[in-house]
Short mmCIF file of C-alpha atoms in Angstrom, two decimals:
data_model
loop_
_atom_site.label_atom_id
_atom_site.label_comp_id
_atom_site.label_asym_id
_atom_site.label_seq_id
_atom_site.Cartn_x
_atom_site.Cartn_y
_atom_site.Cartn_z
CA MET A 1064 -8.06 -18.34 -50.90
CA ASN A 1065 -5.44 -17.11 -48.45
CA VAL A 1066 -5.00 -19.33 -45.42
CA VAL A 1067 -4.41 -17.45 -42.18
CA SER A 1068 -1.60 -18.95 -40.15
CA GLU A 1069 -2.63 -19.79 -36.59
CA PRO A 1070 0.25 -21.77 -35.09
CA ILE A 1071 -0.47 -23.71 -31.91
CA VAL A 1072 1.88 -22.64 -29.17
CA ARG A 1073 2.98 -25.36 -26.80
CA LYS A 1074 2.63 -24.37 -23.19
CA LYS A 1075 5.47 -24.83 -20.76
CA LEU A 1076 4.73 -27.54 -18.22
CA SER A 1077 5.07 -25.02 -15.39
CA ASP A 1078 2.44 -22.77 -17.05
CA GLU A 1079 -0.01 -25.66 -17.12
CA VAL A 1080 0.70 -26.51 -13.49
CA PHE A 1081 0.27 -22.83 -12.57
CA ALA A 1082 -3.09 -22.68 -14.36
CA ARG A 1083 -4.39 -25.77 -12.56
CA LEU A 1084 -3.26 -24.63 -9.13
CA LYS A 1085 -4.67 -21.14 -9.70
CA HIS A 1086 -8.00 -22.74 -10.65
CA MET A 1087 -8.02 -24.69 -7.37
CA ILE A 1088 -7.58 -21.42 -5.46
CA GLU A 1089 -10.14 -19.50 -7.53
CA THR A 1090 -12.81 -22.19 -7.09
CA GLY A 1091 -12.23 -22.49 -3.35
CA GLU A 1092 -10.87 -26.02 -3.49
CA LEU A 1093 -7.88 -24.48 -1.76
CA LYS A 1094 -8.84 -21.72 0.69
CA ALA A 1095 -6.92 -18.93 2.41
CA GLY A 1096 -4.74 -20.44 5.12
CA ASP A 1097 -4.66 -23.91 3.55
CA ASP A 1098 -1.34 -25.62 2.90
CA MET A 1099 -0.63 -26.27 -0.75
CA PRO A 1100 -0.10 -29.93 -1.73
CA SER A 1101 3.51 -31.08 -1.35
CA GLU A 1102 5.87 -31.08 -4.31
CA ARG A 1103 5.81 -34.89 -4.33
CA GLU A 1104 1.99 -34.97 -4.41
CA LEU A 1105 1.86 -32.51 -7.28
CA MET A 1106 4.57 -34.32 -9.22
CA GLU A 1107 2.58 -37.55 -8.97
CA ARG A 1108 -0.76 -35.89 -9.74
CA TYR A 1109 0.40 -34.04 -12.84
CA GLY A 1110 3.20 -36.34 -13.99
CA VAL A 1111 5.80 -33.56 -14.14
CA GLY A 1112 9.19 -32.99 -12.57
CA ARG A 1113 10.13 -30.90 -9.55
CA PRO A 1114 11.40 -27.89 -11.62
CA ALA A 1115 7.95 -27.40 -13.20
CA ILE A 1116 6.27 -27.51 -9.76
CA ARG A 1117 8.72 -25.08 -8.23
CA GLU A 1118 8.43 -22.66 -11.14
CA ALA A 1119 4.64 -22.75 -10.90
CA MET A 1120 4.78 -22.12 -7.15
CA GLN A 1121 7.11 -19.16 -7.64
CA ALA A 1122 4.67 -17.77 -10.20
CA LEU A 1123 1.79 -18.13 -7.71
CA ALA A 1124 3.87 -16.38 -5.05
CA GLY A 1125 4.69 -13.60 -7.51
CA LYS A 1126 0.96 -13.05 -8.04
CA GLY A 1127 0.39 -12.82 -4.29
CA LEU A 1128 -1.66 -16.02 -4.19
CA VAL A 1129 0.63 -18.12 -1.99
CA GLU A 1130 3.41 -17.58 0.53
CA ILE A 1131 6.53 -19.71 0.33
CA SER A 1132 8.55 -20.25 3.53
CA GLN A 1133 11.83 -22.11 3.75
CA GLY A 1134 11.33 -25.66 5.01
CA GLU A 1135 7.53 -25.40 5.07
CA ARG A 1136 4.72 -25.99 2.65
CA ALA A 1137 3.50 -23.06 0.61
CA LYS A 1138 0.36 -21.54 2.08
CA VAL A 1139 -2.62 -19.97 0.31
CA LEU A 1140 -2.82 -16.26 1.12
CA ARG A 1141 -5.93 -14.29 1.93
CA ILE A 1142 -6.36 -11.68 -0.76
CA THR A 1143 -6.90 -8.19 0.63
CA ALA A 1144 -6.68 -4.70 -0.80
CA GLU A 1145 -3.46 -4.24 1.19
CA SER A 1146 -1.87 -7.42 -0.18
CA ILE A 1147 -2.76 -6.38 -3.73
CA PHE A 1148 -1.01 -3.03 -3.33
CA ARG A 1149 2.05 -4.75 -1.86
CA GLN A 1150 2.42 -6.59 -5.16
CA VAL A 1151 2.98 -3.30 -7.01
CA ASP A 1152 5.09 -1.67 -4.30
CA LEU A 1153 8.49 -2.19 -5.92
CA PRO A 1154 7.42 -1.26 -9.51
CA ALA A 1155 5.72 1.87 -8.17
CA LYS A 1156 8.86 3.00 -6.36
CA MET A 1157 10.97 2.31 -9.44
CA MET A 1158 8.58 4.37 -11.59
CA LEU A 1159 8.74 7.26 -9.13
CA SER A 1160 12.53 7.17 -8.85
CA GLY A 1161 12.91 7.58 -12.59
CA SER A 1162 10.80 10.68 -13.06
CA SER A 1163 10.19 13.90 -11.14
CA ASP A 1164 6.93 14.22 -13.08
CA SER A 1165 5.70 10.92 -11.67
CA LEU A 1166 6.48 12.06 -8.15
CA GLU A 1167 4.58 15.31 -8.71
CA HIS A 1168 1.63 13.34 -10.06
CA LEU A 1169 1.65 11.16 -6.95
CA LYS A 1170 1.72 14.20 -4.66
CA SER A 1171 -1.24 15.69 -6.54
CA ALA A 1172 -3.10 12.37 -6.37
CA ARG A 1173 -2.51 12.20 -2.64
CA ILE A 1174 -3.98 15.67 -2.10
CA PHE A 1175 -7.02 14.77 -4.23
CA PHE A 1176 -7.47 11.53 -2.26
CA GLU A 1177 -7.02 13.03 1.21
CA ARG A 1178 -9.52 15.81 0.45
CA GLY A 1179 -12.15 13.13 0.09
CA MET A 1180 -10.91 11.14 3.08
CA ILE A 1181 -11.11 14.03 5.50
CA ARG A 1182 -14.65 14.81 4.37
CA GLU A 1183 -15.55 11.19 5.11
CA ALA A 1184 -13.86 11.49 8.50
CA ALA A 1185 -15.73 14.69 9.36
CA ALA A 1186 -19.03 12.94 8.57
CA LYS A 1187 -18.29 9.63 10.33
CA ALA A 1188 -15.85 10.27 13.18
CA THR A 1189 -16.96 9.10 16.62
CA PRO A 1190 -15.55 10.26 19.98
CA ASP A 1191 -13.36 7.13 19.93
CA HIS A 1192 -11.95 8.15 16.55
CA ILE A 1193 -11.16 11.65 17.87
CA ALA A 1194 -9.47 10.14 20.92
CA GLN A 1195 -7.30 7.95 18.69
CA LEU A 1196 -6.32 10.90 16.49
CA ASN A 1197 -5.30 12.85 19.60
CA ALA A 1198 -3.28 9.85 20.81
CA LEU A 1199 -1.47 9.72 17.48
CA LEU A 1200 -0.78 13.45 17.71
CA ASP A 1201 0.69 12.94 21.20
CA LYS A 1202 2.83 10.11 19.83
CA GLN A 1203 4.15 12.42 17.13
CA LYS A 1204 4.94 15.13 19.70
CA GLN A 1205 6.92 12.59 21.72
CA SER A 1206 8.90 11.74 18.57
CA LEU A 1207 10.38 15.22 18.24
CA GLY A 1208 14.10 14.91 17.63
CA ASP A 1209 13.78 11.46 16.06
CA ALA A 1210 13.24 12.00 12.32
CA ASP A 1211 12.26 8.43 11.46
CA ALA A 1212 9.82 8.09 14.36
CA PHE A 1213 8.32 11.51 13.61
CA ILE A 1214 7.68 10.62 9.96
CA GLU A 1215 6.28 7.21 10.94
CA ALA A 1216 3.84 8.89 13.35
CA ASP A 1217 2.91 11.36 10.62
CA MET A 1218 2.03 8.48 8.29
CA GLU A 1219 -0.02 6.73 10.99
CA PHE A 1220 -2.03 9.93 11.55
CA HIS A 1221 -2.95 10.29 7.88
CA GLN A 1222 -3.68 6.61 7.39
CA TYR A 1223 -5.98 6.56 10.40
CA ILE A 1224 -8.05 9.35 8.83
CA ALA A 1225 -8.60 7.02 5.85
CA GLN A 1226 -9.49 4.15 8.21
CA ILE A 1227 -12.30 6.21 9.76
CA SER A 1228 -14.18 5.74 6.47
CA GLY A 1229 -14.60 2.06 7.31
CA ASN A 1230 -13.60 1.18 3.75
CA PRO A 1231 -10.55 -1.16 3.66
CA ILE A 1232 -9.77 -0.17 0.07
CA PHE A 1233 -9.45 3.48 1.10
CA ALA A 1234 -7.15 2.46 3.95
CA ALA A 1235 -5.02 0.35 1.59
CA VAL A 1236 -4.73 3.17 -0.97
CA SER A 1237 -3.67 5.57 1.78
CA GLY A 1238 -1.04 3.16 3.10
CA ALA A 1239 0.35 2.52 -0.36
CA MET A 1240 0.68 6.19 -1.31
CA LEU A 1241 2.22 7.12 2.03
CA GLY A 1242 4.70 4.27 1.74
CA TRP A 1243 5.73 5.32 -1.75
CA LEU A 1244 6.15 8.93 -0.69
CA LYS A 1245 8.19 7.98 2.36
CA SER A 1246 11.01 6.87 0.06
CA TYR A 1247 11.31 10.46 -1.20
CA HIS A 1248 10.90 12.33 2.09
CA THR A 1249 13.95 14.55 2.43
CA GLU A 1250 15.57 15.87 5.57
CA MET A 1251 13.84 19.22 4.94
CA LEU A 1252 11.20 18.16 7.46
CA ILE A 1253 13.74 18.30 10.26
CA TRP A 1254 14.60 21.96 9.84
CA THR A 1255 14.06 23.82 13.10
CA GLY A 1256 10.41 24.74 13.50
CA ARG A 1257 9.10 22.64 10.65
CA GLU A 1258 7.97 19.89 13.00
CA ASN A 1259 5.93 22.37 15.01
CA PHE A 1260 4.11 23.52 11.87
CA THR A 1261 3.12 19.91 11.20
CA LEU A 1262 1.93 19.36 14.77
CA ALA A 1263 -0.13 22.57 14.78
CA GLU A 1264 -1.73 21.66 11.45
CA HIS A 1265 -2.55 18.14 12.65
CA ALA A 1266 -4.18 19.61 15.75
CA GLU A 1267 -6.29 21.92 13.56
CA ILE A 1268 -7.29 18.97 11.37
CA ILE A 1269 -8.50 17.09 14.46
CA ARG A 1270 -10.54 20.11 15.60
CA THR A 1271 -12.30 20.42 12.25
CA ILE A 1272 -13.09 16.69 12.14
CA GLU A 1273 -14.46 16.86 15.69
CA LYS A 1274 -16.74 19.71 14.65
CA GLY A 1275 -18.09 17.57 11.83
CA ASN A 1276 -17.56 20.41 9.37
CA ALA A 1277 -16.43 18.79 6.11
CA ASP A 1278 -15.70 22.10 4.35
CA LEU A 1279 -13.45 23.39 7.14
CA ALA A 1280 -11.77 20.00 7.43
CA GLU A 1281 -11.02 19.90 3.71
CA LYS A 1282 -9.54 23.42 3.82
CA ALA A 1283 -7.33 22.47 6.77
CA MET A 1284 -6.08 19.35 4.98
CA ILE A 1285 -5.36 21.19 1.71
CA LYS A 1286 -3.40 23.88 3.60
CA HIS A 1287 -1.38 21.21 5.38
CA LEU A 1288 -0.59 19.11 2.32
CA GLU A 1289 0.19 22.04 0.02
CA ARG A 1290 2.73 23.31 2.55
CA SER A 1291 4.31 19.91 3.08
CA ARG A 1292 4.39 18.70 -0.54
CA ALA A 1293 7.77 20.38 -1.05
CA LEU A 1294 9.21 18.07 1.60
CA TYR A 1295 9.04 15.19 -0.87
CA ALA A 1296 11.62 15.27 -3.65
CA LEU A 1297 13.81 12.99 -5.68
CA LYS A 1298 17.10 12.61 -3.86
CA ASP A 1299 20.33 13.57 -5.54
CA ARG A 1300 21.92 10.39 -6.94
CA THR A 1301 25.38 11.89 -7.25
#
């Protein structure tokens, strides 16, 4: 009879410490906002050295479970949809920078997503929501001539439409996609007259949301995003 080899792999001490600390967070023994035990406490509790504790803490921070500040105890983080997306921010940007296809896929995904978001906004927007959208449009108008401020106001406008849904996951997805795209926004937006196209289209989007007409709102958003998708491109690395 053939014997199947199943070697037992010894865990690193830091992996074991990580697993125990993660369990304390998962079970609620340590809650969001709590200070983690000190290095000395953990060394005494688990009978390991400082390197194992520090490595485990770094691993927890890398997973978005704790925040490490110089000279202070690590603190348990509150897990939100936004914090989860922040964990993949750098890998996402690296993926996009290496492939024009990936960037095109993201632009298509954004259009698909925002079509749904504007329909939600048309169904749920209150007078206060409309007032906030108009305030964001005014802020963007006041940013004319300042490319960075104009683009930032543009992102706020689109993210607020997602926030009208009342779903924090939608808002987090919107913020993540807009942040990733911002890295590839070229100076094409600042051509004379281009800003005014954006402002006019944003004004039309607000009007359709205020009417509560989801079909008209979706058409206005598609028109806007299809025109502006060319403004995002991989920058020349030469």
